[in-house]
Amino acid sequence: MTTQRPASPVPDERAHLFFDSYADMHDLVEDLVVPDGVPEAAATVLRTARELLRQSYYCYEFSTVAVMHSLIAVEIVLRDRIPDAGKKPLRQLIKQGAADGILTARQAEYLDYGRQIRNGMAHGQTTHTVMPPAMAVPMVTTSFKIVSELCATPAG
């Protein structure tokens, strides 16, 4: 039995609810630029999150994965900025970052919300979450901003 594969990726039918073409995805992520000074490990993760958003035109669920992935970049930078971060869970890093003034209350709130979504998926409590790309972009953008701000100020 032979199966035929499409010559190129097929757009997810849900993408057409929000976008006319794949070219629109470039506009969606154009402001997601990794700033200078971001450690390469975090920069790589942010670039991957950006590309996951772009590719969600073909696999809608990638937008949710992009949000989860962008949180990894924030965690990488928090571990670098927080003394004795060691293997503390993200929840503790967020609390300590807020207590030490590394994170604003709003940033800590955002990160804790994202952490809860991530944990729900990672631990099987949430088995299928689909976040439309237009909803995911502000969340990924926030991760980009937090990483940028953390990397712009000297480590204490």
Tab-separated table of C-alpha atoms in Angstrom:
chain	number	residue	atom	x	y	z
A	1	MET	CA	0.000	0.000	0.000
A	2	THR	CA	1.375	3.372	-0.908
A	3	THR	CA	0.299	6.612	0.614
A	4	GLN	CA	0.624	9.916	-1.095
A	5	ARG	CA	2.048	12.818	0.775
A	6	PRO	CA	1.212	16.405	-0.022
A	7	ALA	CA	3.926	18.237	-1.925
A	8	SER	CA	4.017	20.918	0.772
A	9	PRO	CA	2.470	21.448	4.194
A	10	VAL	CA	-1.271	21.906	4.228
A	11	PRO	CA	-2.592	24.873	6.230
A	12	ASP	CA	-4.609	23.959	9.288
A	13	GLU	CA	-8.225	24.762	8.502
A	14	ARG	CA	-8.513	26.753	11.750
A	15	ALA	CA	-5.742	29.105	10.624
A	16	HIS	CA	-8.039	30.512	7.967
A	17	LEU	CA	-10.331	31.806	10.691
A	18	PHE	CA	-7.625	34.370	11.507
A	19	PHE	CA	-5.202	34.560	8.568
A	20	ASP	CA	-5.575	34.732	4.817
A	21	SER	CA	-2.179	33.243	3.990
A	22	TYR	CA	1.097	32.029	5.456
A	23	ALA	CA	2.597	35.439	4.637
A	24	ASP	CA	0.363	36.879	7.368
A	25	MET	CA	2.309	34.793	9.879
A	26	HIS	CA	5.467	36.755	9.119
A	27	ASP	CA	3.664	39.961	10.077
A	28	LEU	CA	2.379	38.298	13.242
A	29	VAL	CA	5.888	37.585	14.548
A	30	GLU	CA	7.880	40.453	13.038
A	31	ASP	CA	8.292	42.228	16.390
A	32	LEU	CA	9.604	39.114	18.138
A	33	VAL	CA	13.284	39.933	17.825
A	34	VAL	CA	15.839	38.465	20.210
A	35	PRO	CA	17.768	41.419	21.630
A	36	ASP	CA	21.525	41.577	21.971
A	37	GLY	CA	22.885	40.396	25.290
A	38	VAL	CA	20.528	37.451	25.718
A	39	PRO	CA	22.429	34.257	26.586
A	40	GLU	CA	22.551	31.927	23.589
A	41	ALA	CA	20.576	29.180	25.359
A	42	ALA	CA	17.671	31.576	25.985
A	43	ALA	CA	18.011	33.207	22.550
A	44	THR	CA	17.720	29.820	20.833
A	45	VAL	CA	14.586	29.000	22.803
A	46	LEU	CA	13.015	32.373	21.967
A	47	ARG	CA	13.777	31.966	18.256
A	48	THR	CA	12.188	28.508	18.377
A	49	ALA	CA	9.075	29.931	20.076
A	50	ARG	CA	8.830	32.564	17.340
A	51	GLU	CA	9.088	29.909	14.605
A	52	LEU	CA	6.513	27.727	16.338
A	53	LEU	CA	4.096	30.655	16.178
A	54	ARG	CA	4.827	31.133	12.487
A	55	GLN	CA	4.347	27.432	11.779
A	56	SER	CA	1.051	27.316	13.685
A	57	TYR	CA	-0.456	28.225	10.325
A	58	TYR	CA	0.141	24.587	9.436
A	59	CYS	CA	-0.194	22.993	12.875
A	60	TYR	CA	-2.517	25.111	14.981
A	61	GLU	CA	-1.377	23.565	18.269
A	62	PHE	CA	2.131	24.963	17.735
A	63	SER	CA	0.926	28.316	19.068
A	64	THR	CA	0.336	26.744	22.485
A	65	VAL	CA	3.717	25.015	22.317
A	66	ALA	CA	5.288	28.395	21.507
A	67	VAL	CA	3.931	29.873	24.737
A	68	MET	CA	5.251	26.974	26.781
A	69	HIS	CA	8.602	27.165	25.024
A	70	SER	CA	8.957	30.902	25.597
A	71	LEU	CA	8.649	30.296	29.346
A	72	ILE	CA	11.750	28.114	29.174
A	73	ALA	CA	13.754	31.129	28.026
A	74	VAL	CA	12.518	33.157	30.990
A	75	GLU	CA	13.444	30.343	33.350
A	76	ILE	CA	16.947	30.125	31.851
A	77	VAL	CA	17.516	33.827	32.463
A	78	LEU	CA	15.987	33.738	35.955
A	79	ARG	CA	18.346	30.919	36.906
A	80	ASP	CA	21.211	33.093	35.711
A	81	ARG	CA	20.026	36.193	37.591
A	82	ILE	CA	18.918	34.676	40.916
A	83	PRO	CA	21.724	33.782	43.305
A	84	ASP	CA	21.666	30.149	44.430
A	85	ALA	CA	18.883	29.292	41.959
A	86	GLY	CA	20.240	25.764	41.645
A	87	LYS	CA	17.463	23.352	40.834
A	88	LYS	CA	14.678	25.336	42.450
A	89	PRO	CA	11.363	24.893	40.675
A	90	LEU	CA	10.088	27.748	38.535
A	91	ARG	CA	7.461	28.616	41.147
A	92	GLN	CA	10.192	29.393	43.688
A	93	LEU	CA	12.240	31.307	41.132
A	94	ILE	CA	9.242	33.505	40.352
A	95	LYS	CA	8.585	34.177	44.033
A	96	GLN	CA	12.226	34.918	44.738
A	97	GLY	CA	12.540	37.085	41.629
A	98	ALA	CA	9.566	39.174	42.751
A	99	ALA	CA	10.815	39.392	46.346
A	100	ASP	CA	14.295	40.473	45.182
A	101	GLY	CA	12.887	43.078	42.773
A	102	ILE	CA	14.179	41.240	39.707
A	103	LEU	CA	10.582	40.797	38.520
A	104	THR	CA	7.681	43.217	38.823
A	105	ALA	CA	4.481	42.002	40.454
A	106	ARG	CA	2.846	41.954	37.001
A	107	GLN	CA	5.665	39.897	35.487
A	108	ALA	CA	5.515	37.442	38.391
A	109	GLU	CA	1.753	37.125	37.918
A	110	TYR	CA	2.156	36.453	34.187
A	111	LEU	CA	4.893	33.898	34.773
A	112	ASP	CA	2.946	32.078	37.455
A	113	TYR	CA	-0.077	31.868	35.156
A	114	GLY	CA	2.103	30.480	32.361
A	115	ARG	CA	3.761	28.077	34.794
A	116	GLN	CA	0.362	26.700	35.794
A	117	ILE	CA	-0.618	26.128	32.164
A	118	ARG	CA	2.753	24.500	31.462
A	119	ASN	CA	2.509	22.244	34.517
A	120	GLY	CA	-1.024	21.206	33.660
A	121	MET	CA	0.126	20.063	30.253
A	122	ALA	CA	3.405	18.518	31.428
A	123	HIS	CA	1.712	16.495	34.169
A	124	GLY	CA	-1.258	15.336	32.115
A	125	GLN	CA	-3.869	17.409	33.967
A	126	THR	CA	-4.618	19.321	30.775
A	127	THR	CA	-4.450	16.956	27.855
A	128	HIS	CA	-5.383	19.235	25.001
A	129	THR	CA	-5.086	22.967	25.032
A	130	VAL	CA	-5.339	24.971	21.867
A	131	MET	CA	-4.508	28.634	22.027
A	132	PRO	CA	-5.174	30.618	18.853
A	133	PRO	CA	-2.026	32.285	17.507
A	134	ALA	CA	-3.509	35.742	18.106
A	135	MET	CA	-3.893	34.844	21.800
A	136	ALA	CA	-0.461	33.232	22.013
A	137	VAL	CA	1.456	36.155	20.516
A	138	PRO	CA	0.924	38.531	23.478
A	139	MET	CA	2.051	35.804	25.861
A	140	VAL	CA	5.179	35.025	23.841
A	141	THR	CA	5.807	38.756	23.451
A	142	THR	CA	5.700	39.110	27.231
A	143	SER	CA	8.325	36.380	27.581
A	144	PHE	CA	10.511	38.188	25.022
A	145	LYS	CA	10.111	41.446	26.983
A	146	ILE	CA	10.885	39.875	30.351
A	147	VAL	CA	14.017	38.195	28.979
A	148	SER	CA	15.069	41.453	27.346
A	149	GLU	CA	14.581	43.439	30.546
A	150	LEU	CA	16.352	40.859	32.707
A	151	CYS	CA	19.299	40.802	30.332
A	152	ALA	CA	19.460	44.602	30.066
A	153	THR	CA	20.065	45.087	33.788
A	154	PRO	CA	23.244	43.839	35.411
A	155	ALA	CA	23.033	40.660	37.484
A	156	GLY	CA	23.178	41.324	41.205
